[in-house]
């Protein structure tokens, strides 16, 4: 049974915009219904592993459901690769269980510490978006507990409007209880990776445009501190899962062997300002120079290729007590000058980011608030410093004027009037949400801030 708790301080992964709410562990639908029956006037929202960077899984003064106890595997069909799981199971757990059986998650973010419920609610994307789309496109159905306590099974072919409002809907249509996910078959737990070092933004975009279709997975680390003719210099890594017969003989004995671990944790002792333009510039120079100019078919493990930061526990602490913002935006193809202008502003601002990645999105899906859309997407971590709000407000306007958008799973500060212009299906989402939750039982800090 759910246990009522005391108000606790909650933040997203960026450790900004903290608020207090009652965090209640739940392990199934009966627990969720009990919370709904006794909920506070400030409503309820579900929370997984708290890897949204902003305020999506916070609910100031209200109730927050800790879903991580609902983490069972309910059914597996190895012939089709479909798994039925509870929403609180993590992608990390799915990989540990199923990679040795030749199945990989269809889409993974830059961290494996995301629950399946969170992956659907944020409709996460990964390095394979240009080939495979986002997570919701690999969900056969999900069970959604609505505000009136009933459970509705929805999918792309079953109550499609509610499914596509829930996919990317940030937990505001109900509580995702279970889902059936189509996994990706693999022959090994190793990837064949190609690396290209590009000297500037133009060469990076040209290389991605001309050859990205040849790779299953693709991402570029980009130096957001470099200026002038070096602006946008990058290290592009692309790859695919290796077949068993492509492995060295010693690895063919156990090709699906998989392990992942946190090798070191960051203590919560770092002062503000440790990451500044000087330290980040030094790091970026080293990172760029140590990468090969061109390398082909390097074998890499799943953790090294997909989740390098997950090997460092609590790495968000390195930004100090003020935390950081991950700013992610997309501009459509044809708006490359807007991407260039954004990079120039970021570089000129003095704001330091050692973690910045650029990807090329494929087609979007019918998700009403799903983030990916055809174009270029840039994500960067920026420490909270004086003047950051003005920089990001200006970038928001640039992105909107270019027909682009920002990612709700990363946001904690965009202005409502600008957000309204980013998502053309926002009113359709509001209509569905009102139909299934007319009293606004499911809400969050993000929902109140943006009037979702």
Coordinates of C-alpha atoms in Angstrom, one line a residue:
X1 CA 0.0 0.0 0.0
X2 CA 1.1 3.6 -0.6
X3 CA 2.6 5.3 2.4
X4 CA 1.9 9.0 2.9
X5 CA 5.0 11.0 3.4
X6 CA 6.2 14.4 4.6
X7 CA 6.9 17.2 2.2
X8 CA 10.4 16.9 0.7
X9 CA 12.4 19.1 -1.5
X10 CA 12.4 18.0 -5.1
X11 CA 14.4 19.1 -8.2
X12 CA 15.1 17.8 -11.6
X13 CA 18.5 16.6 -12.7
X14 CA 19.7 20.2 -13.2
X15 CA 19.1 20.9 -9.4
X16 CA 17.3 24.2 -10.1
X17 CA 13.8 25.4 -9.4
X18 CA 13.4 23.3 -6.2
X19 CA 9.9 22.9 -4.7
X20 CA 8.4 20.9 -1.9
X21 CA 5.8 18.2 -2.3
X22 CA 4.7 15.0 -0.7
X23 CA 6.5 12.1 -2.3
X24 CA 4.5 8.9 -2.0
X25 CA 5.9 5.5 -3.1
X26 CA 3.4 3.4 -5.1
X27 CA 3.7 -0.2 -6.4
X28 CA 0.5 -0.6 -8.4
X29 CA -2.9 0.7 -9.5
X30 CA -4.5 0.2 -6.0
X31 CA -1.8 2.4 -4.5
X32 CA -2.3 5.1 -7.1
X33 CA -6.1 5.1 -6.6
X34 CA -5.6 5.5 -2.9
X35 CA -3.4 8.6 -3.5
X36 CA -6.0 10.0 -5.9
X37 CA -8.8 9.5 -3.3
X38 CA -6.9 11.4 -0.6
X39 CA -5.1 13.8 -2.8
X40 CA -4.4 17.4 -1.9
X41 CA -5.9 20.3 -3.7
X42 CA -2.6 20.8 -5.6
X43 CA -3.1 17.6 -7.5
X44 CA -0.8 14.7 -8.4
X45 CA 2.0 13.9 -10.8
X46 CA 4.1 10.7 -11.4
X47 CA 7.9 10.7 -11.0
X48 CA 10.4 8.1 -12.1
X49 CA 14.2 8.4 -11.7
X50 CA 14.2 12.2 -11.8
X51 CA 16.3 12.6 -14.9
X52 CA 14.1 15.3 -16.4
X53 CA 16.3 18.4 -16.1
X54 CA 13.6 20.9 -15.2
X55 CA 10.3 20.9 -13.2
X56 CA 8.3 18.3 -15.1
X57 CA 8.2 15.8 -12.2
X58 CA 7.6 18.3 -9.4
X59 CA 4.3 19.5 -7.9
X60 CA 4.8 22.3 -5.4
X61 CA 2.5 21.8 -2.4
X62 CA 0.9 18.7 -3.9
X63 CA 1.5 14.9 -4.2
X64 CA 4.2 13.2 -6.3
X65 CA 4.0 9.5 -7.0
X66 CA 7.3 7.6 -6.8
X67 CA 6.8 5.0 -9.5
X68 CA 10.2 3.3 -9.2
X69 CA 8.7 0.5 -7.0
X70 CA 6.5 -0.6 -9.9
X71 CA 9.3 -2.3 -11.9
X72 CA 8.3 -5.9 -12.8
X73 CA 8.6 -7.6 -16.1
X74 CA 5.1 -9.1 -16.8
X75 CA 5.6 -10.9 -20.1
X76 CA 8.2 -11.6 -22.7
X77 CA 7.9 -12.9 -26.3
X78 CA 11.3 -13.7 -27.5
X79 CA 10.0 -14.5 -31.0
X80 CA 8.6 -11.0 -31.6
X81 CA 11.0 -9.2 -29.2
X82 CA 8.0 -7.6 -27.3
X83 CA 8.2 -7.1 -23.5
X84 CA 5.4 -6.1 -21.2
X85 CA 6.6 -4.2 -18.2
X86 CA 5.5 -2.0 -15.4
X87 CA 6.1 1.7 -15.9
X88 CA 8.7 2.1 -13.1
X89 CA 11.2 -0.3 -14.6
X90 CA 14.3 1.5 -15.9
X91 CA 16.0 1.2 -19.3
X92 CA 19.1 0.1 -17.3
X93 CA 17.2 -2.9 -15.9
X94 CA 15.8 -3.8 -19.3
X95 CA 19.3 -3.8 -20.8
X96 CA 20.7 -5.9 -17.9
X97 CA 17.9 -8.5 -18.4
X98 CA 17.5 -8.6 -22.2
X99 CA 20.8 -7.8 -23.8
X100 CA 22.1 -11.2 -22.9
X101 CA 19.0 -12.6 -24.7
X102 CA 19.7 -10.6 -27.8
X103 CA 17.3 -7.7 -27.3
X104 CA 18.2 -4.0 -26.9
X105 CA 15.9 -1.1 -26.0
X106 CA 14.5 0.5 -29.2
X107 CA 15.5 4.0 -28.2
X108 CA 17.7 5.2 -25.4
X109 CA 18.5 8.7 -24.2
X110 CA 22.0 9.7 -23.1
X111 CA 21.3 8.1 -19.8
X112 CA 19.9 4.6 -19.2
X113 CA 18.5 5.7 -15.8
X114 CA 15.1 6.5 -17.3
X115 CA 11.9 4.6 -16.5
X116 CA 9.7 3.3 -19.2
X117 CA 6.9 5.5 -18.0
X118 CA 9.2 8.5 -18.1
X119 CA 10.5 7.5 -21.6
X120 CA 6.9 7.5 -22.9
X121 CA 5.8 10.7 -21.0
X122 CA 8.8 12.6 -22.4
X123 CA 8.8 10.6 -25.7
X124 CA 12.5 10.4 -25.4
X125 CA 14.8 10.3 -28.5
X126 CA 18.3 9.0 -29.0
X127 CA 21.1 8.7 -31.5
X128 CA 18.9 6.7 -33.8
X129 CA 16.1 9.2 -34.2
X130 CA 16.9 9.7 -37.9
X131 CA 16.3 5.9 -38.5
X132 CA 13.9 4.7 -35.7
X133 CA 12.0 7.8 -34.4
X134 CA 11.3 8.3 -30.7
X135 CA 10.4 5.9 -27.9
X136 CA 6.6 6.0 -28.3
X137 CA 6.8 4.7 -31.8
X138 CA 8.0 1.4 -30.3
X139 CA 5.1 1.1 -27.8
X140 CA 2.3 -1.3 -28.9
X141 CA 0.0 -0.2 -26.1
X142 CA 0.0 1.2 -22.6
X143 CA -2.4 1.1 -19.6
X144 CA -3.3 4.6 -18.4
X145 CA -4.9 5.2 -15.0
X146 CA -7.2 8.2 -15.5
X147 CA -8.3 10.9 -13.0
X148 CA -11.5 9.0 -12.3
X149 CA -9.6 5.9 -11.3
X150 CA -10.5 3.8 -14.4
X151 CA -7.8 2.2 -16.5
X152 CA -7.8 2.6 -20.3
X153 CA -5.6 0.7 -22.7
X154 CA -4.4 3.0 -25.5
X155 CA -2.0 2.6 -28.4
X156 CA -1.4 4.0 -31.9
X157 CA -4.3 1.9 -33.2
X158 CA -6.5 2.0 -30.0
X159 CA -7.8 5.3 -28.6
X160 CA -5.1 7.0 -30.7
X161 CA -5.8 10.6 -29.6
X162 CA -5.3 9.7 -26.0
X163 CA -2.2 7.7 -26.8
X164 CA -0.6 10.5 -28.7
X165 CA -1.5 13.0 -26.1
X166 CA 0.2 10.8 -23.5
X167 CA 3.3 10.2 -25.6
X168 CA 5.3 13.4 -24.8
X169 CA 2.4 14.6 -22.6
X170 CA 4.7 14.9 -19.5
X171 CA 2.4 12.8 -17.3
X172 CA -0.5 15.1 -17.5
X173 CA -3.2 12.8 -19.0
X174 CA -2.9 10.1 -16.3
X175 CA -0.5 7.6 -14.7
X176 CA 1.1 5.2 -17.0
X177 CA 1.0 1.8 -15.3
X178 CA 2.2 -0.7 -17.9
X179 CA 3.4 -0.8 -21.5
X180 CA 4.2 -3.3 -24.2
X181 CA 7.5 -2.3 -25.9
X182 CA 9.0 -3.7 -29.1
X183 CA 12.7 -4.3 -28.5
X184 CA 15.5 -4.3 -31.1
X185 CA 17.1 -7.6 -32.0
X186 CA 21.0 -7.6 -31.7
X187 CA 23.6 -10.3 -32.3
X188 CA 26.2 -8.8 -30.0
X189 CA 26.7 -6.2 -27.2
X190 CA 29.3 -4.4 -29.2
X191 CA 29.0 -1.6 -31.7
X192 CA 31.2 -0.8 -34.7
X193 CA 31.9 2.9 -34.5
X194 CA 33.2 5.4 -37.0
X195 CA 34.7 8.7 -35.8
X196 CA 35.3 11.9 -37.8
X197 CA 36.7 15.1 -36.4
X198 CA 35.3 18.1 -38.2
X199 CA 36.9 21.6 -38.1
X200 CA 33.8 23.8 -38.2
X201 CA 30.0 23.9 -38.3
X202 CA 29.7 23.8 -42.0
X203 CA 31.8 20.7 -42.4
X204 CA 29.8 19.0 -39.7
X205 CA 26.4 19.8 -41.2
X206 CA 27.6 18.8 -44.6
X207 CA 28.9 15.4 -43.4
X208 CA 25.7 14.7 -41.5
X209 CA 23.5 15.6 -44.4
X210 CA 25.4 13.5 -46.9
X211 CA 26.1 10.3 -44.9
X212 CA 23.9 10.1 -41.8
X213 CA 21.6 7.7 -43.6
X214 CA 24.3 5.1 -43.7
X215 CA 24.4 4.7 -39.9
X216 CA 21.9 3.5 -37.3
X217 CA 23.2 5.8 -34.6
X218 CA 24.8 9.2 -34.9
X219 CA 25.8 12.1 -32.6
X220 CA 28.3 14.9 -32.6
X221 CA 30.0 16.5 -29.6
X222 CA 30.4 20.1 -30.5
X223 CA 32.8 22.7 -29.0
X224 CA 30.5 25.6 -28.0
X225 CA 33.4 27.7 -26.7
X226 CA 35.4 27.8 -30.0
X227 CA 35.0 31.0 -32.0
X228 CA 35.8 32.4 -35.4
X229 CA 36.7 29.9 -38.1
X230 CA 36.7 27.1 -35.5
X231 CA 33.2 27.7 -34.4
X232 CA 31.2 24.5 -34.3
X233 CA 34.2 22.2 -34.5
X234 CA 33.1 18.7 -33.6
X235 CA 33.8 15.1 -33.0
X236 CA 31.2 13.0 -34.8
X237 CA 30.7 9.4 -33.8
X238 CA 28.4 7.0 -35.7
X239 CA 27.8 3.3 -35.6
X240 CA 25.7 0.2 -35.5
X241 CA 25.6 -3.0 -33.6
X242 CA 28.2 -5.5 -34.7
X243 CA 27.1 -8.9 -36.0
X244 CA 28.5 -11.9 -34.3
X245 CA 30.7 -12.8 -37.3
X246 CA 32.2 -9.3 -37.2
X247 CA 33.7 -9.7 -33.7
X248 CA 37.2 -10.9 -32.9
X249 CA 37.3 -14.6 -32.2
X250 CA 37.7 -14.2 -28.5
X251 CA 34.5 -12.2 -28.3
X252 CA 32.4 -14.6 -30.4
X253 CA 32.3 -17.1 -27.5
X254 CA 29.9 -14.8 -25.5
X255 CA 28.9 -12.1 -27.9
X256 CA 26.0 -10.8 -25.8
X257 CA 27.9 -10.4 -22.6
X258 CA 26.9 -7.2 -21.0
X259 CA 27.8 -5.3 -17.9
X260 CA 27.4 -1.7 -16.7
X261 CA 28.3 -0.1 -13.5
X262 CA 28.9 3.2 -11.8
X263 CA 32.7 3.3 -11.3
X264 CA 33.0 6.5 -9.3
X265 CA 30.6 9.0 -7.7
X266 CA 30.9 12.8 -7.5
X267 CA 30.8 14.1 -3.9
X268 CA 28.5 17.1 -3.2
X269 CA 31.4 19.5 -2.5
X270 CA 32.0 21.4 -5.7
X271 CA 31.8 25.2 -5.3
X272 CA 29.9 27.4 -7.8
X273 CA 32.1 28.6 -10.7
X274 CA 34.3 25.6 -11.0
X275 CA 33.2 25.2 -14.6
X276 CA 34.0 28.6 -16.2
X277 CA 35.1 29.6 -19.7
X278 CA 38.8 28.9 -18.9
X279 CA 38.3 25.4 -17.5
X280 CA 35.8 24.4 -20.1
X281 CA 38.0 25.8 -23.0
X282 CA 40.9 23.7 -21.7
X283 CA 38.7 20.6 -21.5
X284 CA 37.2 21.2 -24.9
X285 CA 40.7 21.6 -26.5
X286 CA 41.9 18.4 -24.9
X287 CA 38.7 16.5 -25.9
X288 CA 38.9 17.7 -29.5
X289 CA 42.6 16.9 -29.9
X290 CA 42.5 13.5 -28.4
X291 CA 39.8 12.3 -30.8
X292 CA 41.1 10.7 -34.0
X293 CA 40.8 12.7 -37.2
X294 CA 39.1 9.7 -38.8
X295 CA 38.7 6.2 -37.5
X296 CA 36.6 3.3 -38.8
X297 CA 35.1 0.2 -37.2
X298 CA 36.3 0.7 -33.6
X299 CA 34.5 -1.7 -31.3
X300 CA 32.8 -0.1 -28.4
X301 CA 30.6 -1.4 -25.6
X302 CA 27.0 -0.3 -25.1
X303 CA 27.8 1.8 -22.0
X304 CA 30.8 3.5 -23.7
X305 CA 28.9 4.4 -26.9
X306 CA 25.5 5.3 -25.4
X307 CA 25.9 6.3 -21.8
X308 CA 29.5 7.5 -21.0
X309 CA 28.3 9.8 -18.2
X310 CA 26.4 7.0 -16.4
X311 CA 29.7 5.6 -15.3
X312 CA 30.0 8.6 -13.0
X313 CA 27.5 8.7 -10.2
X314 CA 25.8 12.1 -9.4
X315 CA 27.8 13.8 -12.1
X316 CA 25.4 16.7 -11.9
X317 CA 27.0 17.8 -8.6
X318 CA 30.1 19.0 -10.5
X319 CA 28.1 22.2 -11.4
X320 CA 27.9 23.1 -7.7
X321 CA 24.9 24.0 -5.5
X322 CA 23.4 26.5 -8.1
X323 CA 23.0 23.7 -10.6
X324 CA 22.8 23.9 -14.3
X325 CA 20.4 24.2 -17.2
X326 CA 20.3 21.8 -20.1
X327 CA 19.1 23.9 -23.0
X328 CA 17.9 21.9 -26.0
X329 CA 16.3 23.3 -29.1
X330 CA 15.5 22.3 -32.7
X331 CA 15.4 24.3 -35.8
X332 CA 14.0 23.0 -39.1
X333 CA 16.1 22.0 -42.1
X334 CA 16.8 25.2 -44.1
X335 CA 17.3 27.2 -40.9
X336 CA 21.0 26.5 -40.6
X337 CA 21.7 30.2 -40.2
X338 CA 19.6 30.2 -37.1
X339 CA 21.7 27.3 -35.7
X340 CA 24.8 29.3 -36.6
X341 CA 23.5 32.5 -34.9
X342 CA 22.6 30.5 -31.8
X343 CA 26.1 29.0 -31.6
X344 CA 27.6 32.5 -32.1
X345 CA 25.6 33.9 -29.2
X346 CA 26.5 31.0 -26.9
X347 CA 30.2 31.3 -27.8
X348 CA 30.2 35.1 -27.4
X349 CA 28.3 35.0 -24.1
X350 CA 31.1 33.5 -22.1
X351 CA 28.7 30.8 -20.8
X352 CA 30.7 27.6 -20.6
X353 CA 29.5 24.2 -21.7
X354 CA 31.7 21.2 -21.9
X355 CA 28.8 18.9 -22.7
X356 CA 27.1 19.9 -26.0
X357 CA 25.8 17.6 -28.6
X358 CA 24.2 18.1 -32.1
X359 CA 22.0 15.6 -33.9
X360 CA 20.0 15.4 -37.0
X361 CA 16.4 14.5 -36.4
X362 CA 14.2 12.5 -38.8
X363 CA 10.5 12.7 -39.2
X364 CA 8.3 13.5 -36.2
X365 CA 5.3 11.5 -35.0
X366 CA 1.7 12.3 -34.2
X367 CA 2.5 13.1 -30.5
X368 CA 0.8 16.4 -29.7
X369 CA 3.7 17.6 -27.5
X370 CA 6.4 15.2 -28.8
X371 CA 9.6 17.1 -29.2
X372 CA 11.4 15.7 -32.2
X373 CA 10.7 17.3 -35.6
X374 CA 12.7 17.2 -38.8
X375 CA 15.8 19.4 -38.4
X376 CA 18.9 20.1 -36.3
X377 CA 18.9 19.8 -32.5
X378 CA 21.5 21.1 -30.2
X379 CA 21.6 20.3 -26.4
X380 CA 24.1 21.9 -24.1
X381 CA 24.6 22.0 -20.3
X382 CA 25.2 25.5 -19.0
X383 CA 26.0 26.4 -15.3
X384 CA 23.6 28.8 -13.7
X385 CA 25.4 32.1 -13.7
X386 CA 24.5 35.8 -13.8
X387 CA 23.1 36.8 -17.2
X388 CA 22.1 33.3 -18.2
X389 CA 18.4 34.1 -18.2
X390 CA 18.8 36.9 -20.7
X391 CA 20.9 34.7 -23.0
X392 CA 18.3 31.9 -23.0
X393 CA 15.4 34.2 -23.5
X394 CA 17.1 35.6 -26.6
X395 CA 17.8 32.1 -27.8
X396 CA 14.1 31.2 -27.3
X397 CA 13.1 34.1 -29.6
X398 CA 15.6 33.1 -32.2
X399 CA 14.4 29.5 -32.2
X400 CA 10.7 30.5 -32.4
X401 CA 11.3 32.9 -35.2
X402 CA 13.1 30.1 -37.1
X403 CA 10.1 27.8 -36.6
X404 CA 11.8 25.7 -34.0
X405 CA 11.0 24.5 -30.4
X406 CA 12.6 23.6 -27.1
X407 CA 12.3 20.3 -25.3
X408 CA 9.9 20.2 -22.3
X409 CA 11.9 17.4 -20.6
X410 CA 14.8 19.8 -20.3
X411 CA 12.9 23.0 -19.5
X412 CA 12.3 25.0 -16.3
X413 CA 12.1 28.6 -17.6
X414 CA 10.7 29.2 -21.1
X415 CA 8.0 31.9 -21.3
X416 CA 4.4 30.7 -21.9
X417 CA 3.8 33.1 -24.8
X418 CA 6.9 31.7 -26.6
X419 CA 6.0 28.1 -25.8
X420 CA 2.6 28.6 -27.4
X421 CA 4.2 29.3 -30.7
X422 CA 6.5 26.3 -30.6
X423 CA 4.0 23.4 -30.5
X424 CA 1.2 23.8 -33.2
X425 CA -0.8 20.9 -31.7
X426 CA -0.9 22.3 -28.2
X427 CA -4.7 23.1 -28.3
X428 CA -5.4 19.5 -29.4
X429 CA -3.4 18.3 -26.4
X430 CA -5.4 20.6 -24.1
X431 CA -8.7 19.3 -25.6
X432 CA -7.8 15.7 -24.9
X433 CA -6.5 16.5 -21.4
X434 CA -9.7 18.3 -20.6
X435 CA -11.8 15.4 -21.8
X436 CA -10.0 12.8 -19.6
X437 CA -9.2 15.1 -16.6
X438 CA -11.6 18.0 -16.5
X439 CA -10.7 19.0 -12.9
X440 CA -7.0 19.0 -13.6
X441 CA -6.1 16.3 -11.1
X442 CA -2.8 15.5 -12.8
X443 CA -0.6 18.6 -12.8
X444 CA 3.0 19.7 -12.1
X445 CA 5.1 22.8 -11.7
X446 CA 5.7 22.7 -15.5
X447 CA 2.0 22.4 -16.3
X448 CA 1.1 25.4 -14.1
X449 CA 4.0 27.5 -15.4
X450 CA 3.0 26.9 -19.1
X451 CA -0.8 26.5 -18.7
X452 CA -0.7 23.1 -20.3

